[in-house]
Amino acid sequence: MSRKSNPYDENLAKNRANSAPLTPLSFLERAAYVYPRRLAVIHGEQRQTWGETYERCRRLGSALARRGIGVGDTVAAILPNTPPMYEAHFGVPMCGAVLNTLNTRLDPEAIAFMLEHGEAKLLLVDREFSGVAEKALALVKKPVEVIDVEDPEFAGGKRLGGKTYEELLGEGDPQWEWRWPQDEWEAISLNYTSGTTGNPKGVVYHHRGAYLNAICNIVTWSMPQHAVYLWTLPMFHCNGWTFPWSMAANAGTNVCLRKVEAEKIFLLIRRHRVTHYCGAPIVHSTLINAPEELKKGIAHKVHGMVAAAAPPAAMIEGMERMGFDITHVYGLTEVYGPATVCAKHEEWDSLDIGERTRLNGRQGVRYLMEEGLAVMDPEAMQPVPADGETMGEIMFRGNITMKGYLKNPRATEEAFRGGWFHSGDLAVMQPDGYVKIKDRSKDIIISGGENISSLEVEDVLYRHPAVIAAAVVARPDDKWGETPCAFVELKPNSAVSEKELIEFCRQHLARFKVPRAVVFGELPKTSTGKIQKFVLRERAKSTNAIET
C-alpha cells in the first residue's frame, strides 16, 4: 500500500528564513538592540548597560577565538557572582566553546580532576581563589592558560597568569560577529555533580535546553519585564539555574553579590528595589534569623525561589511572615536546576498558614518546558499509584534534560534507562498529582545547597590508620538542611577522638564536606557484610553535631 502524501510537507522545508537553532545567546543580542542604555549589571559602584554588556561579551568571545578556542573546547571559571562570571555565560559559547563553572568551595584535588576531565584550555580565576587554583593547577598534567580576574570589591590574593581579564577583553573586537550554533544540540556548558561516587560526573547542557529553561524560569515565576534580580544563588550551580540567560531575555537588572550576608542582602534589596532572588534553604533561613533592624524599610514585594533539600516548614512559614513570596522548586544538575515547581492555587490562600506551608513544601509538578515527570517503579518502569503512600523514583524526560555525562557512556546509559532520566530520589505521588520526596536512593547529602558524596567522605575516613569501617549519612539540620554524620568502627587496640577524626577530614576535604558529628561503635551490617545505612539514618536524627 502506497504511503499517502502529506500536503503540509510538500515543498515546505526548513530553511534559513523559517528555522534557526535555539540559543540563549540571542537573548543578549536582543536586549542590547532594544534596550542598549538600560541598566543590565550592578556591582558595587560599577554599572553596565545592556549595550555595554553585549560589547564586553563579544570582546571576550573574540579574544578566545583569536587564541584558537572554539567548538569542542572548554573554558573553565572559578569566579564569584561578579560581572565577569555573568559575561562568561555569553562570551564563552559565542566562540563555540563550552563554559565550565567550577564550585569555588571545592578542594584543589576536585578542581584538578575537573580541569583535566573537561580538558580546559583556559581558566578564569578571581584572585580570592588564587590559592586553591594554584594548588589545583599544580596537579594538572596539561598546561592551562590562566586569566586573572581582578575585582575592586576584593583586596588580596595574587596573580597566577600572564594577563588580567580586562587585558584579555582589550584584545577582543566589540563588534565581532559571534558564532550562532549550527545545531541547538551543541553543548553550551559543563557542570560537575557529585553523583553516587567520589568522582564527579560532567553534566553536559545544550543550547536548546538552556534557551527553553531560561524562558521557563520567567513564565514559571511570572517575572515581569525588567525584573531586578539579586545573585544570592551561585552562578556555578547549574549555571545559576539558567538565570543568567533568563535575565537577558527579561532585559532586567543583575545585582551582583560576592558573598551571602544578611546585612548586605537587605541593603541591596532596599537600595536597588530587588524583586527576585534564588537560593538554598540556608539562604532564606539566614534572612529569617537576621536582626529585625536589618529587615526594615522594604516596602515592595520580594519574590524568593527555594530549592535544594526539601525546605523545612519553618523556613517557608518564616518567609511568609516576613512578607516575602516564596516559590518552591525541585530539580538536579542533570535537568538544568529546577524542573518541578510547587505551583500554587488561589484556594490555598484561604487556608491557615500551617496547611499552606504543608502544601507549598512539596516538590510539585513539572516545569512548563519539561515534557515528562513521573514517580515510577524503577524495575517495572510503571507509574506508582497516586495514593501518597507508594514510593517510587522521580523520573524526568524532555528538552530540559542533559545531553548526558561527559566521557561516561555507561553512566549516561544507566541514567536514561527505559527512556527516562532516573533522579535517584524516592517520592510518592499524592492524589492531587503533586510529587513529595520521601527519601534518597543515592547516598548524596545536600548541605546548604551543596552536594556531598557520602562515599567521598567515607574514603577519607578509611584513610585514617585507626578506622576499620565507616559510613556517612545525612543528619537533619535546621540551618543547613542536612549535614554529614559519620559512623566509625575502629580497629582493635586503636584509638582516635571525635575532634581528631574531624580535623583529619578537614585536611583532605572542603570544609562543607567535613562531618559535623562522629559516632563510634560497631556498624550494623547485613548477613553479607553490607552496612545498613537505613539504620544509621535513624540513629543520626538523634545525634548531636559539633561545631566545625
Coordinates of C-alpha atoms in Angstrom, one line a residue:
M1 CA 0.0 0.0 0.0
S2 CA 1.5 3.3 -1.1
R3 CA 2.2 5.9 1.6
K4 CA -0.3 8.8 1.5
S5 CA 1.4 12.1 0.6
N6 CA 1.2 14.9 3.2
P7 CA 0.3 18.2 1.6
Y8 CA 1.7 20.0 4.6
D9 CA 5.2 18.6 3.9
E10 CA 5.2 19.1 0.1
N11 CA 7.6 21.9 -0.9
L12 CA 7.6 23.1 2.6
A13 CA 11.0 22.6 4.0
K14 CA 13.2 24.1 6.7
N15 CA 15.4 26.9 5.5
R16 CA 17.3 29.9 7.0
A17 CA 14.2 32.0 6.7
N18 CA 11.9 29.9 8.7
S19 CA 14.1 27.9 11.1
A20 CA 17.0 28.8 13.4
P21 CA 18.7 26.8 16.1
L22 CA 17.6 27.9 19.6
T23 CA 20.3 29.6 21.7
P24 CA 20.1 31.8 24.7
L25 CA 22.9 33.9 23.3
S26 CA 20.2 35.6 21.1
F27 CA 18.6 37.0 24.3
L28 CA 21.6 39.2 24.9
E29 CA 21.7 40.4 21.3
R30 CA 18.0 41.4 21.5
A31 CA 18.4 43.1 25.0
A32 CA 21.3 45.2 23.6
Y33 CA 19.3 46.1 20.5
V34 CA 16.1 47.0 22.2
Y35 CA 17.4 48.4 25.5
P36 CA 21.0 49.4 24.9
R37 CA 21.0 52.1 27.6
R38 CA 19.0 50.1 30.2
L39 CA 20.9 49.0 33.3
A40 CA 22.0 45.4 33.0
V41 CA 24.6 44.9 35.8
I42 CA 25.2 46.4 39.1
H43 CA 28.3 45.5 41.2
G44 CA 29.3 47.8 44.0
E45 CA 29.9 51.1 42.3
Q46 CA 30.1 49.5 38.8
R47 CA 27.2 50.0 36.4
Q48 CA 26.8 48.4 32.9
T49 CA 24.1 48.8 30.4
W50 CA 22.9 46.1 28.1
G51 CA 24.7 47.7 25.2
E52 CA 28.0 47.7 27.2
T53 CA 27.5 44.2 28.4
Y54 CA 26.9 42.9 24.9
E55 CA 30.1 44.6 23.7
R56 CA 32.1 43.1 26.6
C57 CA 30.8 39.6 25.9
R58 CA 31.7 40.0 22.2
R59 CA 35.2 41.1 23.2
L60 CA 35.5 38.0 25.3
G61 CA 34.3 35.7 22.6
S62 CA 36.6 37.4 20.0
A63 CA 39.7 37.2 22.3
L64 CA 39.1 33.5 22.9
A65 CA 38.6 32.8 19.2
R66 CA 41.8 34.5 18.4
R67 CA 43.5 32.1 20.8
G68 CA 42.1 29.2 18.7
I69 CA 39.5 28.3 21.2
G70 CA 36.2 27.1 19.6
V71 CA 33.9 24.2 19.2
G72 CA 34.8 21.2 21.4
D73 CA 37.0 23.3 23.7
T74 CA 36.3 24.1 27.3
V75 CA 36.8 27.3 29.2
A76 CA 36.7 26.9 33.0
A77 CA 35.9 29.6 35.6
I78 CA 36.5 29.9 39.3
L79 CA 34.6 33.1 40.0
P80 CA 32.1 34.5 42.4
N81 CA 28.9 36.3 41.3
T82 CA 30.6 39.2 39.6
P83 CA 30.2 40.8 36.1
P84 CA 33.0 38.6 34.5
M85 CA 31.1 35.5 35.6
Y86 CA 27.9 36.8 34.0
E87 CA 29.8 37.8 30.8
A88 CA 31.4 34.3 30.6
H89 CA 27.9 32.8 30.2
F90 CA 27.7 34.5 26.8
G91 CA 31.2 35.3 25.7
V92 CA 32.5 31.7 26.0
P93 CA 29.7 30.0 24.0
M94 CA 29.8 32.9 21.5
C95 CA 33.0 31.4 20.0
G96 CA 31.5 27.8 20.1
A97 CA 33.3 26.8 23.3
V98 CA 31.8 25.2 26.4
L99 CA 31.7 27.0 29.8
N100 CA 32.6 25.0 32.8
T101 CA 31.8 27.0 36.0
L102 CA 33.6 25.4 39.0
N103 CA 32.4 25.4 42.5
T104 CA 34.5 27.9 44.5
R105 CA 34.2 25.8 47.6
L106 CA 35.9 22.7 46.3
D107 CA 39.3 21.4 47.4
P108 CA 42.2 21.5 44.9
E109 CA 42.1 17.8 44.1
A110 CA 38.5 18.0 43.0
I111 CA 39.1 21.1 40.9
A112 CA 42.2 19.5 39.3
F113 CA 40.1 16.4 38.4
M114 CA 37.5 18.6 36.7
L115 CA 40.1 20.7 34.8
E116 CA 41.7 17.5 33.5
H117 CA 38.5 15.6 32.8
G118 CA 37.0 18.6 31.0
E119 CA 40.2 19.3 29.2
A120 CA 40.1 23.1 30.0
K121 CA 42.1 25.2 27.6
L122 CA 41.8 28.4 29.7
L123 CA 40.8 29.2 33.3
L124 CA 39.3 32.4 34.6
V125 CA 40.3 32.9 38.2
D126 CA 39.2 35.5 40.7
R127 CA 42.0 36.5 43.0
E128 CA 40.1 35.4 46.1
F129 CA 40.5 31.8 44.9
S130 CA 44.1 32.1 43.6
G131 CA 45.3 29.8 46.5
V132 CA 43.1 26.8 45.7
A133 CA 43.5 27.4 42.0
E134 CA 47.3 27.4 42.3
K135 CA 47.3 24.1 44.1
A136 CA 44.9 22.6 41.6
L137 CA 46.9 23.7 38.6
A138 CA 50.0 22.1 40.1
L139 CA 48.2 18.7 39.9
V140 CA 47.0 19.1 36.3
K141 CA 49.3 17.5 33.7
K142 CA 48.5 19.6 30.7
P143 CA 49.1 23.4 30.8
V144 CA 46.1 25.6 31.2
E145 CA 46.2 29.3 30.4
V146 CA 45.2 31.3 33.4
I147 CA 43.5 34.7 33.2
D148 CA 43.3 36.7 36.5
V149 CA 40.1 38.4 37.3
E150 CA 40.6 41.4 39.5
D151 CA 37.7 42.9 41.3
P152 CA 37.7 46.3 43.1
E153 CA 35.3 44.7 45.7
F154 CA 38.0 42.3 46.8
A155 CA 41.5 43.1 48.0
G156 CA 44.0 40.2 48.3
G157 CA 45.0 37.0 46.6
K158 CA 47.7 37.0 43.9
R159 CA 48.1 36.8 40.1
L160 CA 48.6 33.4 38.6
G161 CA 48.6 34.1 34.9
G162 CA 50.2 36.5 32.4
K163 CA 47.1 38.6 31.7
T164 CA 44.1 40.1 33.5
Y165 CA 40.5 39.7 32.4
E166 CA 40.4 43.3 31.3
E167 CA 43.6 42.9 29.3
L168 CA 42.0 39.8 27.7
L169 CA 38.9 41.8 26.7
G170 CA 41.2 44.6 25.4
E171 CA 42.4 42.0 22.7
G172 CA 38.8 41.4 21.5
D173 CA 36.6 43.2 19.0
P174 CA 33.4 44.7 20.4
Q175 CA 31.7 44.4 17.0
W176 CA 32.8 40.8 16.5
E177 CA 30.3 38.6 14.6
W178 CA 29.8 35.8 17.1
R179 CA 29.1 32.2 16.1
W180 CA 25.5 31.1 16.1
P181 CA 25.4 27.3 16.8
Q182 CA 24.8 25.3 13.7
D183 CA 22.7 22.9 15.8
E184 CA 20.9 23.7 19.0
W185 CA 22.0 20.3 20.3
E186 CA 25.6 21.7 20.6
A187 CA 27.0 21.8 24.1
I188 CA 26.8 25.2 25.8
S189 CA 28.1 24.3 29.3
L190 CA 29.6 21.6 31.5
N191 CA 28.6 21.2 35.2
Y192 CA 30.0 18.7 37.6
T193 CA 27.8 16.9 40.1
S194 CA 28.8 14.6 42.9
G195 CA 26.8 11.6 41.8
T196 CA 26.9 8.4 43.8
T197 CA 30.7 8.0 43.9
G198 CA 33.5 10.3 44.9
N199 CA 34.4 11.0 41.3
P200 CA 32.2 13.8 40.0
K201 CA 30.3 13.4 36.7
G202 CA 30.3 16.0 34.0
V203 CA 26.8 17.0 33.0
V204 CA 26.5 18.5 29.5
Y205 CA 23.9 21.1 28.7
H206 CA 22.9 22.0 25.2
H207 CA 21.8 25.4 23.7
R208 CA 18.2 24.2 23.3
G209 CA 17.8 23.2 26.9
A210 CA 19.4 26.4 28.2
Y211 CA 17.1 28.5 25.9
L212 CA 13.9 26.7 27.0
N213 CA 14.7 26.7 30.7
A214 CA 15.7 30.3 30.7
I215 CA 12.3 31.2 29.3
C216 CA 10.6 28.7 31.6
N217 CA 12.1 30.5 34.7
I218 CA 10.3 33.7 33.6
V219 CA 7.0 32.0 32.9
T220 CA 7.0 29.8 35.9
W221 CA 7.8 32.6 38.3
S222 CA 5.6 35.2 36.4
M223 CA 8.6 37.5 36.3
P224 CA 7.6 41.0 34.9
Q225 CA 9.8 42.5 32.3
H226 CA 12.8 44.4 33.7
A227 CA 12.9 42.4 36.9
V228 CA 15.7 43.3 39.4
Y229 CA 17.5 40.0 40.3
L230 CA 19.9 39.6 43.2
W231 CA 22.6 37.0 42.7
T232 CA 22.3 35.1 46.0
L233 CA 22.4 31.8 44.1
P234 CA 25.9 30.9 42.9
M235 CA 26.3 31.1 39.1
F236 CA 28.5 28.0 39.4
H237 CA 25.4 26.0 40.4
C238 CA 23.8 24.6 37.2
N239 CA 24.7 27.9 35.5
G240 CA 22.7 29.8 38.2
W241 CA 19.7 27.6 37.3
T242 CA 20.0 29.2 33.8
F243 CA 19.0 32.7 35.2
P244 CA 22.0 34.5 33.6
W245 CA 20.2 33.8 30.3
S246 CA 16.8 34.4 31.8
M247 CA 17.8 37.9 32.8
A248 CA 18.9 38.8 29.3
A249 CA 15.6 37.5 27.9
N250 CA 13.9 39.6 30.6
A251 CA 16.1 42.7 29.9
G252 CA 16.2 43.1 33.7
T253 CA 19.0 44.1 36.1
N254 CA 21.5 41.8 37.6
V255 CA 22.6 42.8 41.1
C256 CA 25.9 41.0 41.8
L257 CA 26.9 39.7 45.2
R258 CA 30.3 38.2 46.1
K259 CA 29.2 36.7 49.4
V260 CA 25.8 35.8 51.0
E261 CA 25.5 38.0 54.1
A262 CA 22.1 39.1 55.6
E263 CA 23.1 42.7 56.1
K264 CA 24.3 43.1 52.5
I265 CA 21.3 41.3 51.1
F266 CA 18.8 43.5 52.9
L267 CA 20.8 46.6 52.0
L268 CA 20.8 45.7 48.3
I269 CA 17.1 44.8 48.3
R270 CA 16.3 48.2 49.7
R271 CA 18.8 50.2 47.6
H272 CA 18.0 48.7 44.2
R273 CA 14.4 47.6 44.9
V274 CA 15.3 43.9 44.2
T275 CA 12.3 42.0 43.1
H276 CA 13.6 38.4 42.8
Y277 CA 16.3 36.2 44.2
C278 CA 17.0 32.4 44.5
G279 CA 18.8 30.2 47.0
A280 CA 19.0 27.1 49.1
P281 CA 17.0 26.9 52.3
I282 CA 20.0 28.2 54.3
V283 CA 19.9 31.5 52.3
H284 CA 16.3 32.0 53.3
S285 CA 16.9 30.9 56.9
T286 CA 19.8 33.5 57.1
L287 CA 17.3 36.2 56.2
I288 CA 14.6 34.9 58.6
N289 CA 17.0 34.8 61.5
A290 CA 18.6 38.2 60.8
P291 CA 18.1 41.0 63.3
E292 CA 14.7 42.8 62.8
E293 CA 16.6 46.1 62.3
L294 CA 18.0 44.8 59.1
K295 CA 14.6 44.0 57.6
K296 CA 13.2 47.5 58.0
G297 CA 12.4 49.7 55.0
I298 CA 11.4 47.1 52.4
A299 CA 8.0 48.3 51.2
H300 CA 7.9 46.5 47.9
K301 CA 7.1 42.8 47.2
V302 CA 10.1 40.5 47.1
H303 CA 9.9 37.1 45.4
G304 CA 12.2 34.2 46.5
M305 CA 12.7 30.8 44.9
V306 CA 13.9 28.0 47.1
A307 CA 15.3 24.5 46.1
A308 CA 18.0 22.0 47.2
A309 CA 17.0 19.7 50.1
A310 CA 13.2 19.8 50.9
P311 CA 12.9 23.1 52.7
P312 CA 11.9 22.9 56.4
A313 CA 8.3 24.0 57.0
A314 CA 9.5 26.6 59.5
M315 CA 11.5 28.3 56.7
I316 CA 8.5 28.6 54.3
E317 CA 6.4 29.9 57.2
G318 CA 9.1 32.3 58.3
M319 CA 9.4 33.8 54.8
E320 CA 5.7 34.2 54.5
R321 CA 5.6 36.0 57.9
M322 CA 8.3 38.4 56.6
G323 CA 6.1 39.2 53.6
F324 CA 8.3 37.6 51.0
D325 CA 6.6 35.5 48.4
I326 CA 8.3 32.1 48.2
T327 CA 8.1 29.6 45.3
H328 CA 9.4 26.1 46.0
V329 CA 11.1 24.3 43.1
Y330 CA 13.0 21.0 42.8
G331 CA 15.5 19.5 40.4
L332 CA 19.0 18.3 39.8
T333 CA 22.1 19.4 37.9
E334 CA 21.0 16.9 35.2
V335 CA 17.8 18.8 34.5
Y336 CA 19.3 22.3 34.4
G337 CA 18.5 23.0 38.0
P338 CA 14.7 23.4 38.8
A339 CA 12.5 21.1 36.7
T340 CA 9.4 20.9 39.0
V341 CA 7.6 23.7 40.8
C342 CA 5.1 23.6 43.6
A343 CA 2.5 25.5 41.6
K344 CA 0.2 27.5 43.9
H345 CA -3.6 27.6 43.8
E346 CA -5.8 30.6 44.7
E347 CA -7.9 28.4 47.0
W348 CA -4.8 27.8 49.2
D349 CA -4.9 31.4 50.2
S350 CA -7.9 30.8 52.4
L351 CA -6.2 28.0 54.4
D352 CA -4.3 28.6 57.6
I353 CA -0.6 29.2 57.4
G354 CA 0.3 25.7 58.6
E355 CA -1.7 24.0 55.9
R356 CA -0.4 26.4 53.2
T357 CA 3.1 25.6 54.4
R358 CA 2.5 21.9 54.1
L359 CA 1.1 22.3 50.5
N360 CA 3.9 24.6 49.5
G361 CA 6.6 22.3 50.9
R362 CA 6.0 19.6 48.2
Q363 CA 8.2 19.2 45.1
G364 CA 5.1 19.7 42.9
V365 CA 4.5 19.3 39.2
R366 CA 6.7 19.5 36.1
Y367 CA 8.1 22.7 34.8
L368 CA 6.3 24.0 31.7
M369 CA 9.3 23.2 29.4
E370 CA 9.8 19.7 30.9
E371 CA 7.7 17.2 28.9
G372 CA 7.6 14.4 31.4
L373 CA 7.6 14.0 35.2
A374 CA 6.7 10.7 36.9
V375 CA 7.1 8.7 40.1
M376 CA 7.9 5.2 38.8
D377 CA 8.8 1.8 40.0
P378 CA 12.4 1.7 38.7
E379 CA 12.3 -2.0 37.9
A380 CA 8.8 -2.3 36.2
M381 CA 9.1 1.2 34.8
Q382 CA 5.5 1.8 35.6
P383 CA 4.0 4.8 37.5
V384 CA 3.1 4.2 41.1
P385 CA -0.4 4.9 42.3
A386 CA -1.2 8.5 43.3
D387 CA -2.0 7.4 46.8
G388 CA 0.5 9.5 48.7
E389 CA 2.0 6.3 50.2
T390 CA 3.5 4.1 47.5
M391 CA 7.1 5.1 47.0
G392 CA 8.9 5.2 43.6
E393 CA 11.7 7.0 41.9
I394 CA 11.3 10.5 40.5
M395 CA 12.0 10.5 36.7
F396 CA 12.1 13.1 34.0
R397 CA 12.2 13.4 30.3
G398 CA 12.2 16.2 27.8
N399 CA 14.1 19.2 26.4
I400 CA 15.5 20.4 29.8
T401 CA 17.2 17.1 30.5
M402 CA 21.0 17.0 29.9
K403 CA 22.7 15.6 26.8
G404 CA 24.5 13.1 29.1
Y405 CA 27.6 12.6 31.2
L406 CA 30.9 13.7 29.5
K407 CA 33.1 10.7 28.6
N408 CA 30.9 8.4 30.7
P409 CA 28.7 6.3 28.4
R410 CA 27.9 3.7 31.0
A411 CA 26.6 6.3 33.5
T412 CA 24.7 8.0 30.7
E413 CA 23.0 4.8 29.6
E414 CA 22.1 3.9 33.2
A415 CA 20.7 7.4 33.8
F416 CA 18.4 7.2 30.8
R417 CA 17.4 3.6 31.2
G418 CA 13.9 3.0 29.9
G419 CA 13.6 6.3 28.2
W420 CA 13.5 8.3 31.4
F421 CA 16.2 10.2 33.4
H422 CA 16.4 8.5 36.8
S423 CA 16.9 11.1 39.5
G424 CA 17.7 8.6 42.3
D425 CA 15.2 10.4 44.6
L426 CA 12.4 8.4 46.1
A427 CA 9.0 10.0 46.4
V428 CA 5.2 9.5 46.4
M429 CA 2.7 10.8 44.1
Q430 CA -0.1 12.5 46.0
P431 CA -3.8 12.3 45.0
D432 CA -3.7 15.8 43.5
G433 CA -0.8 14.9 41.2
Y434 CA 1.9 16.6 43.2
V435 CA 5.2 14.9 44.0
K436 CA 6.5 14.7 47.5
I437 CA 10.1 13.4 48.2
K438 CA 10.3 10.8 51.0
D439 CA 13.9 9.6 50.8
R440 CA 17.0 9.5 48.6
S441 CA 18.2 6.3 47.0
K442 CA 21.5 7.9 46.2
D443 CA 23.8 8.5 49.2
I444 CA 24.1 12.2 48.5
I445 CA 23.9 14.7 51.3
I446 CA 22.6 18.1 50.3
S447 CA 24.1 20.7 52.8
G448 CA 23.3 24.3 52.2
G449 CA 22.6 23.6 48.6
E450 CA 25.9 21.8 48.1
N451 CA 26.0 18.1 47.0
I452 CA 28.3 15.9 49.2
S453 CA 29.1 12.4 48.2
S454 CA 29.0 10.2 51.3
L455 CA 31.4 7.8 49.6
E456 CA 33.9 10.6 49.1
V457 CA 33.8 11.4 52.8
E458 CA 34.0 7.7 53.7
D459 CA 37.0 7.3 51.5
V460 CA 38.8 9.9 53.6
L461 CA 37.8 8.3 56.9
Y462 CA 39.1 4.9 55.7
R463 CA 42.5 6.5 55.2
H464 CA 42.9 7.1 58.9
P465 CA 45.0 4.3 60.4
A466 CA 42.6 3.7 63.3
V467 CA 39.5 3.2 61.2
I468 CA 38.3 -0.3 60.0
A469 CA 34.8 0.7 58.8
A470 CA 33.0 3.9 58.1
A471 CA 29.6 5.0 56.9
V472 CA 28.4 8.6 56.3
V473 CA 24.7 9.6 56.2
A474 CA 22.7 12.8 56.2
R475 CA 21.7 14.2 59.6
P476 CA 18.8 16.7 59.6
D477 CA 20.0 20.3 60.4
D478 CA 17.8 23.3 60.9
K479 CA 20.4 25.7 59.4
W480 CA 21.9 23.7 56.6
G481 CA 19.1 21.3 55.7
E482 CA 21.4 18.3 56.1
T483 CA 25.0 17.8 57.3
P484 CA 27.3 14.7 57.2
C485 CA 27.2 12.4 60.2
A486 CA 29.9 9.7 60.3
F487 CA 29.6 6.3 62.0
V488 CA 33.0 4.8 62.6
E489 CA 34.2 1.4 63.7
L490 CA 37.8 1.3 65.0
K491 CA 40.4 -1.3 64.6
P492 CA 41.2 -3.4 67.7
N493 CA 43.5 -1.6 70.1
S494 CA 43.2 1.6 68.2
A495 CA 42.0 4.9 69.5
V496 CA 41.1 8.3 68.0
S497 CA 38.8 11.1 69.3
E498 CA 35.9 12.7 67.5
K499 CA 37.7 16.0 67.2
E500 CA 40.9 14.3 65.9
L501 CA 38.9 12.5 63.2
I502 CA 37.1 15.6 62.2
E503 CA 40.4 17.5 62.0
F504 CA 41.8 14.7 59.8
C505 CA 38.9 15.1 57.4
R506 CA 39.5 18.9 57.3
Q507 CA 42.9 18.2 55.9
H508 CA 41.5 16.3 52.9
L509 CA 38.1 17.7 52.2
A510 CA 36.4 21.0 51.5
R511 CA 35.1 22.4 54.8
F512 CA 31.4 21.9 53.9
K513 CA 32.0 18.2 53.3
V514 CA 33.5 17.6 56.8
P515 CA 31.3 15.5 59.2
R516 CA 29.7 17.6 61.9
A517 CA 29.4 14.5 64.2
V518 CA 31.3 11.2 64.6
V519 CA 29.7 8.2 66.3
F520 CA 31.9 5.3 67.4
G521 CA 30.9 1.7 67.6
E522 CA 30.2 -1.5 65.6
L523 CA 28.3 -0.7 62.4
P524 CA 25.0 -2.6 61.7
K525 CA 25.6 -5.0 58.8
T526 CA 23.6 -7.5 56.7
S527 CA 24.5 -11.2 56.6
T528 CA 26.7 -10.4 53.6
G529 CA 28.6 -7.7 55.4
K530 CA 26.8 -4.7 53.8
I531 CA 26.5 -1.7 56.1
Q532 CA 22.8 -0.9 56.8
K533 CA 22.6 2.8 56.2
F534 CA 18.9 3.0 56.8
V535 CA 19.6 2.1 60.4
L536 CA 22.2 4.7 60.7
R537 CA 20.0 7.4 59.2
E538 CA 17.6 6.9 62.0
R539 CA 20.4 7.0 64.6
A540 CA 21.7 10.2 63.0
K541 CA 18.5 12.0 63.8
S542 CA 19.2 11.9 67.5
T543 CA 23.0 12.5 67.2
N544 CA 24.3 15.9 68.4
A545 CA 26.6 17.7 66.0
I546 CA 29.7 19.6 67.0
E547 CA 30.7 23.0 65.5
T548 CA 33.2 22.6 62.7

